[in-house]
mmCIF file of C-alpha atoms and ligand atoms in Angstrom:
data_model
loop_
_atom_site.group_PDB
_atom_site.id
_atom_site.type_symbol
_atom_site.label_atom_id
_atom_site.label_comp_id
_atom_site.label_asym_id
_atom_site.label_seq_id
_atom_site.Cartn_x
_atom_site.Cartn_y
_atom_site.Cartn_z
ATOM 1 C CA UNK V 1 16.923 10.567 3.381
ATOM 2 C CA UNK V 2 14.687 13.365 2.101
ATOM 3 C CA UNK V 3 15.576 17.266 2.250
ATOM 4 C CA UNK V 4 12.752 17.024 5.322
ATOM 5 C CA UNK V 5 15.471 14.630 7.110
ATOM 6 C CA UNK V 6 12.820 11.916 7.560
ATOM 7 C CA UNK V 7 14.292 8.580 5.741
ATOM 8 C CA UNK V 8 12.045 6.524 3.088
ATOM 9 C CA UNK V 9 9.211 4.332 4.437
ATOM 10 C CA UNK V 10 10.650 1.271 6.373
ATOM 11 C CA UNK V 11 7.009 -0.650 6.608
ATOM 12 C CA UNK V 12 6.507 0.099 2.519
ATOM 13 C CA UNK V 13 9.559 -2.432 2.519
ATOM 14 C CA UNK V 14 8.471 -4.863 4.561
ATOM 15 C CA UNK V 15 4.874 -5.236 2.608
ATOM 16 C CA UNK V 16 7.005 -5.411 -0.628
ATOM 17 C CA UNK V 17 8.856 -8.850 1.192
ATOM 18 C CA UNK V 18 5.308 -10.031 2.236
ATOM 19 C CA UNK V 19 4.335 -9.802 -1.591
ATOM 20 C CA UNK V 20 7.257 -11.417 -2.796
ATOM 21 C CA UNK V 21 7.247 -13.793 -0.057
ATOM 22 C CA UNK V 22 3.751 -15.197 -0.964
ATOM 23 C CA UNK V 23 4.081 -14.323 -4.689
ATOM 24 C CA UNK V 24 2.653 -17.432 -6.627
ATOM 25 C CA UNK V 25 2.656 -19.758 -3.200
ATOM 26 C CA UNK V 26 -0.593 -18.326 -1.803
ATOM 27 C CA UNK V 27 -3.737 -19.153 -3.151
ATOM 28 C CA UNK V 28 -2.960 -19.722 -7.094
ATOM 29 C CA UNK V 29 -5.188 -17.556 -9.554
ATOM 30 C CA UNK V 30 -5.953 -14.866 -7.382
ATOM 31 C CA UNK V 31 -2.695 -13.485 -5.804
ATOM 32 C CA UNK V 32 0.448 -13.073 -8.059
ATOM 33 C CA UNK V 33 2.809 -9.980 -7.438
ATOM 34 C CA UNK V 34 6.013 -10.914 -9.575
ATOM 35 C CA UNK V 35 7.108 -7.071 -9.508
ATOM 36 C CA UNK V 36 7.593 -6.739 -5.847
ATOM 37 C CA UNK V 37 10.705 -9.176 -5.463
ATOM 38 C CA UNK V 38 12.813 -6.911 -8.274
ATOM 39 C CA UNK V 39 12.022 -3.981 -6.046
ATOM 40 C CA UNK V 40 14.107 -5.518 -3.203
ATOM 41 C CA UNK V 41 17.889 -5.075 -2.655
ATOM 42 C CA UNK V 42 20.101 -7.846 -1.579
ATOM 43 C CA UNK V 43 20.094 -7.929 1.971
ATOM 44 C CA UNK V 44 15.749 -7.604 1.794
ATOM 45 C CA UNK V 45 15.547 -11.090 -0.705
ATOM 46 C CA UNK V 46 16.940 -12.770 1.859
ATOM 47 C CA UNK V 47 14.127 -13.219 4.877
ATOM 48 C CA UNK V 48 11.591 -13.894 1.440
ATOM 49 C CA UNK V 49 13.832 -16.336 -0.256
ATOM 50 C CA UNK V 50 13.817 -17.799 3.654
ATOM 51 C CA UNK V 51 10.171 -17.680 4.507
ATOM 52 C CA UNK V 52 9.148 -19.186 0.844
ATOM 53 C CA UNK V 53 11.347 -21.800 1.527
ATOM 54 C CA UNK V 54 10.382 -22.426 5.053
ATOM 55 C CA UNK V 55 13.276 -22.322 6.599
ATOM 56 C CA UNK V 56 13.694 -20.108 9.609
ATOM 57 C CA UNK V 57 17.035 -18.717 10.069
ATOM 58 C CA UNK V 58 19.195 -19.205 13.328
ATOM 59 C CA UNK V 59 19.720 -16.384 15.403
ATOM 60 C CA UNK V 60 16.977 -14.051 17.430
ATOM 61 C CA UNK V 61 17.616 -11.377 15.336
ATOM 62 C CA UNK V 62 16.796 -12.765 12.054
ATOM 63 C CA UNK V 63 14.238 -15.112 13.230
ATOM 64 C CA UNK V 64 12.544 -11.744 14.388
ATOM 65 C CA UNK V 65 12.883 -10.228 11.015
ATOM 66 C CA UNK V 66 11.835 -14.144 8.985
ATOM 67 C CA UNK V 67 8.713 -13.892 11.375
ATOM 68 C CA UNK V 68 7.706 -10.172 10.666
ATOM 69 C CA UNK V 69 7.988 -11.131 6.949
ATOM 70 C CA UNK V 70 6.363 -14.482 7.423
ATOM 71 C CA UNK V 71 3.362 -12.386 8.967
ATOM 72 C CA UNK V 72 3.322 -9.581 6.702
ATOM 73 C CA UNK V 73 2.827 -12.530 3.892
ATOM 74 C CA UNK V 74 -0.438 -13.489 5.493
ATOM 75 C CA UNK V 75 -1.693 -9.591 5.624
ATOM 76 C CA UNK V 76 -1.183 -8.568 2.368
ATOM 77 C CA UNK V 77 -2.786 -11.295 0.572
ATOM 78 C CA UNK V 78 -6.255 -10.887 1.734
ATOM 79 C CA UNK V 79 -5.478 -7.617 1.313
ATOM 80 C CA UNK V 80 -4.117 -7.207 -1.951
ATOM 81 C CA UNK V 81 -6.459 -9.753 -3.192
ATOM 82 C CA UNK V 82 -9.477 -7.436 -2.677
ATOM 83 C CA UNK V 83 -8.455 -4.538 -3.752
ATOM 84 C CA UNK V 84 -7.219 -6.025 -6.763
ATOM 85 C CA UNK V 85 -11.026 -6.927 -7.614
ATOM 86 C CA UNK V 86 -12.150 -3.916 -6.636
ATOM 87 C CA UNK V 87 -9.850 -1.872 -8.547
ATOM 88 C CA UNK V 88 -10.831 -4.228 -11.393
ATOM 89 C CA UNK V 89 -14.146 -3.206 -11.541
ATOM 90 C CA UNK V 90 -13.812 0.643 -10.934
ATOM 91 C CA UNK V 91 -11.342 1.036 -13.548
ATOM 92 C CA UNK V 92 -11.211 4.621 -14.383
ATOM 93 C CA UNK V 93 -8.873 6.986 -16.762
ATOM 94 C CA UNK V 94 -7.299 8.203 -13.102
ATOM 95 C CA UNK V 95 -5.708 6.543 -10.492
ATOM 96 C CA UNK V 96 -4.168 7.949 -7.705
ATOM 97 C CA UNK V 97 -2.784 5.521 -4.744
ATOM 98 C CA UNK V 98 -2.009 7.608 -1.682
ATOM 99 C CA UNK V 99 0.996 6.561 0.205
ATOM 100 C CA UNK V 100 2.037 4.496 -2.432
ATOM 101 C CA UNK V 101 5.289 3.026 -1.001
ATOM 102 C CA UNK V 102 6.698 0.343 -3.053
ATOM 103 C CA UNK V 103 3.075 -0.480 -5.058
ATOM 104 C CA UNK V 104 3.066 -2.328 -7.572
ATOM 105 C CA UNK V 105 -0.060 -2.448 -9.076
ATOM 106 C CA UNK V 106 0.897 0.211 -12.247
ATOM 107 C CA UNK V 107 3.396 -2.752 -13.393
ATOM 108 C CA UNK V 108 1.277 -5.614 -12.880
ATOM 109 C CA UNK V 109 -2.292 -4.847 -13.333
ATOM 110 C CA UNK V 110 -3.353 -5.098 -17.164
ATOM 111 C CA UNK V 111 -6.483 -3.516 -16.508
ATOM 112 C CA UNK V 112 -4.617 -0.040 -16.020
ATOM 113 C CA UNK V 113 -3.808 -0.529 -19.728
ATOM 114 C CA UNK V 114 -6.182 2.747 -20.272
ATOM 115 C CA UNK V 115 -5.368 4.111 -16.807
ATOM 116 C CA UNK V 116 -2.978 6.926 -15.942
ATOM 117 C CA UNK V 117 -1.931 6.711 -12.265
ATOM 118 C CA UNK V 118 -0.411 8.947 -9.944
ATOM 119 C CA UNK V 119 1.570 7.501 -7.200
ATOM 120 C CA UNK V 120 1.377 10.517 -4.175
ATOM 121 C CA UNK V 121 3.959 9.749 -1.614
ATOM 122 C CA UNK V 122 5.894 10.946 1.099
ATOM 123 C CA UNK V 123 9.462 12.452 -0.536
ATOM 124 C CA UNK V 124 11.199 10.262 0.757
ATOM 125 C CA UNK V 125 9.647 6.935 0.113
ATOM 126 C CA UNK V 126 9.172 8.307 -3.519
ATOM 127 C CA UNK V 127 12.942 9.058 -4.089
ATOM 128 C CA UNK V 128 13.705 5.585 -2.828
ATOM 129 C CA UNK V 129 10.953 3.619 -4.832
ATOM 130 C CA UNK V 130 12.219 5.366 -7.937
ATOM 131 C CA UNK V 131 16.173 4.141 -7.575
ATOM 132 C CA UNK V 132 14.428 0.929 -6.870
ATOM 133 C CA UNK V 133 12.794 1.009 -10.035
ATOM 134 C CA UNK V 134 15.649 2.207 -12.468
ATOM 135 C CA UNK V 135 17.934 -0.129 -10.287
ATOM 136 C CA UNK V 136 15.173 -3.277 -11.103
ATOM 137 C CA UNK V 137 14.968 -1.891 -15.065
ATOM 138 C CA UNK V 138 19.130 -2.159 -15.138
ATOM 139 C CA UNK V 139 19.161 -5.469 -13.332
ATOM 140 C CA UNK V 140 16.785 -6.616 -16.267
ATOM 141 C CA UNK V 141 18.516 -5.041 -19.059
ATOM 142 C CA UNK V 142 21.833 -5.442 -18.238
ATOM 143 C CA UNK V 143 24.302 -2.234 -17.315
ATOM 144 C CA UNK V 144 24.830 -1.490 -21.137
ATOM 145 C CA UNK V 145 21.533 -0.054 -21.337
ATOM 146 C CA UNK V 146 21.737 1.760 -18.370
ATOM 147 C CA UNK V 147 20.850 5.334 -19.876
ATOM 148 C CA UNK V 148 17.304 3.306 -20.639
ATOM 149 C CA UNK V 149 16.982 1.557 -17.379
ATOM 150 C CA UNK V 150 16.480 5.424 -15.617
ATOM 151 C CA UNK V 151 13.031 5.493 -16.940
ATOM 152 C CA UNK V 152 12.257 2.298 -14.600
ATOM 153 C CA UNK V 153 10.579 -0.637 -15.274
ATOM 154 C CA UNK V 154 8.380 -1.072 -18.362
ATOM 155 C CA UNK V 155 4.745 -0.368 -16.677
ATOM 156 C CA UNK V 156 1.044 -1.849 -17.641
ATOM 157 C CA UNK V 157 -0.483 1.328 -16.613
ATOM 158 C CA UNK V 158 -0.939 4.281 -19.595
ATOM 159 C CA UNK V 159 1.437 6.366 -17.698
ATOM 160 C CA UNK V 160 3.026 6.561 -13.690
ATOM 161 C CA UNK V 161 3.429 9.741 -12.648
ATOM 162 C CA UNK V 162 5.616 10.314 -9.220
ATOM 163 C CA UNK V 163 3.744 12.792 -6.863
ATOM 164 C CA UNK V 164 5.932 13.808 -4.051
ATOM 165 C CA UNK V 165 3.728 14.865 -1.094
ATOM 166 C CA UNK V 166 3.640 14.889 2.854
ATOM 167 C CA UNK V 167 0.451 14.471 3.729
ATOM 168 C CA UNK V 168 1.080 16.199 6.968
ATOM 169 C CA UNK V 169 2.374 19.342 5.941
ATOM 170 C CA UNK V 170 1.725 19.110 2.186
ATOM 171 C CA UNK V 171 -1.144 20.319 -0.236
ATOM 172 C CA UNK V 172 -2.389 16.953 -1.804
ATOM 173 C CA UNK V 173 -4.589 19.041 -4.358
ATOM 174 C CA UNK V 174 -2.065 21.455 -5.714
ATOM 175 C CA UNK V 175 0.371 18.564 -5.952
ATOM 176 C CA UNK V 176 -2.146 16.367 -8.272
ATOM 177 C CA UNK V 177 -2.864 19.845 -9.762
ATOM 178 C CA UNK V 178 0.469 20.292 -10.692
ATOM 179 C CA UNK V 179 0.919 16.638 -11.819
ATOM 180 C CA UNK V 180 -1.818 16.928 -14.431
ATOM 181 C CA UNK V 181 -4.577 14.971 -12.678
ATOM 182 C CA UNK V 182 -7.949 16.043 -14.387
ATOM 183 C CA UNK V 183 -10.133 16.961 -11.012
ATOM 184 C CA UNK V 184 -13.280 16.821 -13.588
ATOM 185 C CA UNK V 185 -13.103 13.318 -14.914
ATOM 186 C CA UNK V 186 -13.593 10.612 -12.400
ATOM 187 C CA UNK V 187 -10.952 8.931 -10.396
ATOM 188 C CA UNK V 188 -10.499 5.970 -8.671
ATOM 189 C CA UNK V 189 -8.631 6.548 -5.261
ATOM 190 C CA UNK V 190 -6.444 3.788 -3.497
ATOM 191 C CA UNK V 191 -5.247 4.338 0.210
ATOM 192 C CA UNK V 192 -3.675 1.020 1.496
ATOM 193 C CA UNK V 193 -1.801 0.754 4.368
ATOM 194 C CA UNK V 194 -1.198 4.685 5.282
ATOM 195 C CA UNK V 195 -4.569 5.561 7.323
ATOM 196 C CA UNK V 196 -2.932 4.398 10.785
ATOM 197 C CA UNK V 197 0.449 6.442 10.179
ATOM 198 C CA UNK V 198 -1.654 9.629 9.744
ATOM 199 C CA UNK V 199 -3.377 11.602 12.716
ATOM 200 C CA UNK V 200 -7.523 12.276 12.884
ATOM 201 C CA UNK V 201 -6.792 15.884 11.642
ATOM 202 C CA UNK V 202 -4.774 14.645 8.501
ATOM 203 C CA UNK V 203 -7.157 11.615 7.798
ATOM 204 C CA UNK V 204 -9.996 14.221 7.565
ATOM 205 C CA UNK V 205 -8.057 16.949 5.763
ATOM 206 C CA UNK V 206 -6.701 14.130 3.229
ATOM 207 C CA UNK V 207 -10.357 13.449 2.188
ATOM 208 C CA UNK V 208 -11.056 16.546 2.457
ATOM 209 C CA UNK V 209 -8.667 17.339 -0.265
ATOM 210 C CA UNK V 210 -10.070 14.051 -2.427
ATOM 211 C CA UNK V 211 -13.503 15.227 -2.321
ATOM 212 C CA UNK V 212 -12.513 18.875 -3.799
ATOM 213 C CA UNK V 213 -11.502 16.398 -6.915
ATOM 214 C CA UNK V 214 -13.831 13.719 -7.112
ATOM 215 C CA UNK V 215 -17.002 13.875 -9.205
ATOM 216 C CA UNK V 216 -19.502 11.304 -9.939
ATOM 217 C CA UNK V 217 -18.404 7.312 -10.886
ATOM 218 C CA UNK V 218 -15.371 7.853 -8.987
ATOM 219 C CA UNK V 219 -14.317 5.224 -5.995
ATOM 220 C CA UNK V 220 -12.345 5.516 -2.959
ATOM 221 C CA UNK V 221 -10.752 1.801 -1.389
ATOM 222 C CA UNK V 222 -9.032 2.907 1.882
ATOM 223 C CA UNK V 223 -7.518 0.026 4.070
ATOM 224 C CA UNK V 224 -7.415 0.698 7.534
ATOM 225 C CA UNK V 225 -6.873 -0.460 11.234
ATOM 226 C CA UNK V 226 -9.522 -0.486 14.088
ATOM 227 C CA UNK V 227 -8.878 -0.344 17.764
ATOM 228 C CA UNK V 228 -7.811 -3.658 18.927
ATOM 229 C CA UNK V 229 -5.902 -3.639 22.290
ATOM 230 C CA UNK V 230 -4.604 -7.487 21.594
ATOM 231 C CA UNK V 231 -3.349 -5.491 17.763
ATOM 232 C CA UNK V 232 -1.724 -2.772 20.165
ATOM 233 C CA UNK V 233 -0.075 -5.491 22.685
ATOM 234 C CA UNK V 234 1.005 -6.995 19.755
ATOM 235 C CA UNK V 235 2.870 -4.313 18.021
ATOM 236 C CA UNK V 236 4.245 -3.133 21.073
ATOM 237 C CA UNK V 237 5.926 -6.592 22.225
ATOM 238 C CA UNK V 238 7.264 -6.441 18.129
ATOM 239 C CA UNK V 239 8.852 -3.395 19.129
ATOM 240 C CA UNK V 240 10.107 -4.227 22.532
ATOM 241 C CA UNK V 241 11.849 -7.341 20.444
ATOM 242 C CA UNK V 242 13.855 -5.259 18.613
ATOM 243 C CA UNK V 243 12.370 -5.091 15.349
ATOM 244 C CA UNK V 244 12.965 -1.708 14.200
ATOM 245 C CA UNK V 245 10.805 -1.757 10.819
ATOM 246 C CA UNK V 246 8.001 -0.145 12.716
ATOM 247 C CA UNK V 247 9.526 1.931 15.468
ATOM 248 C CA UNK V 248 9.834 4.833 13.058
ATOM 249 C CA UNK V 249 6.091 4.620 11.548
ATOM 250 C CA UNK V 250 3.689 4.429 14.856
ATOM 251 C CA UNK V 251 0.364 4.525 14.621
ATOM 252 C CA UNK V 252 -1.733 7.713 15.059
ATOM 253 C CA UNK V 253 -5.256 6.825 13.804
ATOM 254 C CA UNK V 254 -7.735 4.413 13.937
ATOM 255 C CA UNK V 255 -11.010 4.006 12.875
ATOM 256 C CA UNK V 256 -13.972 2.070 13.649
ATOM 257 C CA UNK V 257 -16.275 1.250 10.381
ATOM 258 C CA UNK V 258 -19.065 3.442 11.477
ATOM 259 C CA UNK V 259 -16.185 6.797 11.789
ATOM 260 C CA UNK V 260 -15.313 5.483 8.456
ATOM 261 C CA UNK V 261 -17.861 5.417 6.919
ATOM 262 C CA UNK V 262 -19.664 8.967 8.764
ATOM 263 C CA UNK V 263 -16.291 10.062 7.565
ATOM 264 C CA UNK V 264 -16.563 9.176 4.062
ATOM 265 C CA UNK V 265 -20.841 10.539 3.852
ATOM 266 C CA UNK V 266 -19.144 13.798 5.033
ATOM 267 C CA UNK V 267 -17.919 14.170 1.681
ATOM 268 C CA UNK V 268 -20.450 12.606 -0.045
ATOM 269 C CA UNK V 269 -19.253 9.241 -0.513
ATOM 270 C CA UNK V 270 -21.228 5.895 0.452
ATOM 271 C CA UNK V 271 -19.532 3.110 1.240
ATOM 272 C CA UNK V 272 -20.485 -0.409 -0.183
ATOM 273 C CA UNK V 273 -18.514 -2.823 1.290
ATOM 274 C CA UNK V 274 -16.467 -3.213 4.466
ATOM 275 C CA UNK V 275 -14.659 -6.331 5.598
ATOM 276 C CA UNK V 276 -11.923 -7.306 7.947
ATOM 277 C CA UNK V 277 -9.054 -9.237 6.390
ATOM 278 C CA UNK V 278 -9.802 -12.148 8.231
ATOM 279 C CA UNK V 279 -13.069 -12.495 6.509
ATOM 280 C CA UNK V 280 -11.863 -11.508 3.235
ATOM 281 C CA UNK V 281 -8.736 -14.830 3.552
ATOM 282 C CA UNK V 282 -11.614 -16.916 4.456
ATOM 283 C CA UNK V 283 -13.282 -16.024 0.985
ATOM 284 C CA UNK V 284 -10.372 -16.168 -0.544
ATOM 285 C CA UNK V 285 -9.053 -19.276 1.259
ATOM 286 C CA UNK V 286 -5.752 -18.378 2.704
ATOM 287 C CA UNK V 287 -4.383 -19.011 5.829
ATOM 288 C CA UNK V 288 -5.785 -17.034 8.720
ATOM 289 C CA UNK V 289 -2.458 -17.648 11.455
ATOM 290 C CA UNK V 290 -2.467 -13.976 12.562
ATOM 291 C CA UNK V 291 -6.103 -13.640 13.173
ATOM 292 C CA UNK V 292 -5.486 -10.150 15.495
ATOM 293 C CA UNK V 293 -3.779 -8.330 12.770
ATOM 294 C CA UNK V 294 -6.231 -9.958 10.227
ATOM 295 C CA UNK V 295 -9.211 -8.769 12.570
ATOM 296 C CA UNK V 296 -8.724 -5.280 12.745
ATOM 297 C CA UNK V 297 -7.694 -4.539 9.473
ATOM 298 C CA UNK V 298 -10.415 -3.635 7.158
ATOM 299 C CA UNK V 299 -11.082 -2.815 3.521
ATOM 300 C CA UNK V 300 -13.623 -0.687 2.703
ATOM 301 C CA UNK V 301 -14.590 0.604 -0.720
ATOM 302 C CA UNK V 302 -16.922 3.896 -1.399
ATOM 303 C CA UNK V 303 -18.247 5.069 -4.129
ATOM 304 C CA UNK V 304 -19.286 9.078 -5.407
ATOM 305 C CA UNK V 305 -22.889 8.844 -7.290
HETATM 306 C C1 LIG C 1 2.975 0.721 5.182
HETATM 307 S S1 LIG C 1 3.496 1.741 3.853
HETATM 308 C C2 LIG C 1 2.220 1.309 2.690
HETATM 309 C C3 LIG C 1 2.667 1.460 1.285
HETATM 310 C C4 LIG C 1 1.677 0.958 0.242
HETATM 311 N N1 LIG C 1 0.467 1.727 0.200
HETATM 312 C C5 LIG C 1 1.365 -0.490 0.476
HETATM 313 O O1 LIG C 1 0.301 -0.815 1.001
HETATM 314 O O2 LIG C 1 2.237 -1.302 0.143
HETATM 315 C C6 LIG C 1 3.030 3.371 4.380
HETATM 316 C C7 LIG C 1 3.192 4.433 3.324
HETATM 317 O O3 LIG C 1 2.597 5.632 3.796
HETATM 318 C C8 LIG C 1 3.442 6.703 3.470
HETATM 319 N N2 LIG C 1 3.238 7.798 4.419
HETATM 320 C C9 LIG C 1 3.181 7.728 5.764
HETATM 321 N N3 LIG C 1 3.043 8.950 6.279
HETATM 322 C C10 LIG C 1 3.018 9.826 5.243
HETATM 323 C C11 LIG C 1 2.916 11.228 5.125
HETATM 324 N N4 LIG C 1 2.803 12.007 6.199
HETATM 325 N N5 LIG C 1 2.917 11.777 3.880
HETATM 326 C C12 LIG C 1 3.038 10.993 2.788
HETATM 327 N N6 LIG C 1 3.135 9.646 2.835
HETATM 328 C C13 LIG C 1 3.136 9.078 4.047
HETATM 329 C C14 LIG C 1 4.840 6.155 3.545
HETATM 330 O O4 LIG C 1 5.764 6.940 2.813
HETATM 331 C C15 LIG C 1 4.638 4.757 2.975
HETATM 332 O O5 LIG C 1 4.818 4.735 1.591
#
């Protein structure tokens, strides 16, 4: 628990299982996240280890938790899968993932070889990812080199730097400020999975605070959720179920493409693509079971001229 008293990000876990869960199972060459399974204690391995095996576990309880992972799985692959290409050609000296959660794309990604990134969080979900991290770094090098393992897992990127902010409350430019970010050189932006958790006001004052540092051949990919009343109904019977991995994070925004994107030409960025998830696992050929939660998710990714 941060000094704020709100505890670390509860849904940043559960997309860390859906990576690990589909890590090398779902569709081979394109989606590989071998990082996010070290991030996960114990007790979290076990509903991946069970939906990569296919076995659901007895008991309403866990079977709740096996299907929320199972489902996650089929989210984040689309998901991850485009951003990873779009990232991939917008590389840029900067990147800064907002809401970063556990993210593992700084470990993973060699194309951030020449790339320093700065992951902005919430304090709490930062302090937690990095005892994941040195925890993951020990568990590879064995306790003897513990005093090395605090540094955290070896990373692809040119350098990580941890960039504690809340978003609602916080002051997102003074923060990268103060964390070296270079508001003249162009930077590539990344906001997965965070938009819906975030109110109207703090969507807008959040790009706000992006445009004051983003100058020409700089990108913005922002993931986000549009009205759906079956996506509601849905989240609300998940709730009413008992799982308690979302109960803490509700939603407070969502957007429909053309808010987006009159959003976005506010602040002088044009979008260039836009697709749900659903469309984006039928390019990518992966199964399409959830197709509510695949339908109103979207990708979109904007560039600065
Ligand atoms: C569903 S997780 C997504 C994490 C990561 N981007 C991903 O896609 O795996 C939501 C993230 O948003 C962050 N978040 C939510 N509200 C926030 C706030 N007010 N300030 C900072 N971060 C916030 C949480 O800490 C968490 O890391």
């Amino acid at each position: 628990m941060s000094e704020s008293g709100r505890v670390a990000s509860r849904t940043a876990v559960l997309v860390c299982q859906g990576q690990a869960a589909a890590d090398g199972r779902a569709v081979p060459g394109r989606f590989a996240d071998p990082v996010a399974v070290q991030l996960l204690r114990a007790a979290e391995r076990t509903p991946v280890d069970e939906v990569r095996a296919g076995t659901p576990p007895a008991g309403w309880r866990a079977r709740t938790v096996y299907e929320g992972v199972r489902a996650c799985a089929e989210v984040v692959v689309p998901r991850t899968v485009a951003i990873d290409e779009a990232l991939r050609a917008r590389v840029t000296g900067q990147l800064v993932i907002l809401g970063a959660g556990l993210d593992t794309r700084a470990w993973r990604l060699h194309e951030l070889t020449q790339t320093d990134v700065w992951e902005v969080d919430h304090p709490a979900s930062q302090q937690d990812k990095r005892a994941r991290l040195a925890d993951a770094a020990q568990a590879v090098r064995g306790p003897d080199e513990g005093h090395r393992a605090a540094a955290g897992l070896p990373t692809m990127a040119r350098s990580v730097r941890f960039t504690p902010v809340d978003f609602a409350v916080g002051d997102v430019g003074a923060a990268l400020d103060a964390a070296g970010h270079d508001p003249s050189a162009p930077t590539t932006w990344l906001w997965e999975g965070v938009v819906p958790y975030l109110t109207p006001d703090e969507v807008r004052a959040t790009v706000a605070a992006l445009d004051a540092r983003t100058v020409s051949r700089s990108a913005l990919i922002v993931n986000y959720q549009t009205p759906s009343v079956k996506a509601a109904a849905g989240r609300l019977l998940t709730r009413v179920l008992g799982s308690s991995v979302t109960s803490g994070e509700p939603w407070r925004s969502l957007w429909r493409p053309q808010q987006m994107a009159a959003l976005l030409a506010e602040y002088g960025m044009r979008v260039v693509s836009d697709e749900t998830l659903l469309a984006l696992a039928h390019t990518i050929g992966s199964p399409a079971r959830g197709r509510i939660s695949l339908q109103s998710g979207r990708v979109a990714v904007a560039e600065s001229h």
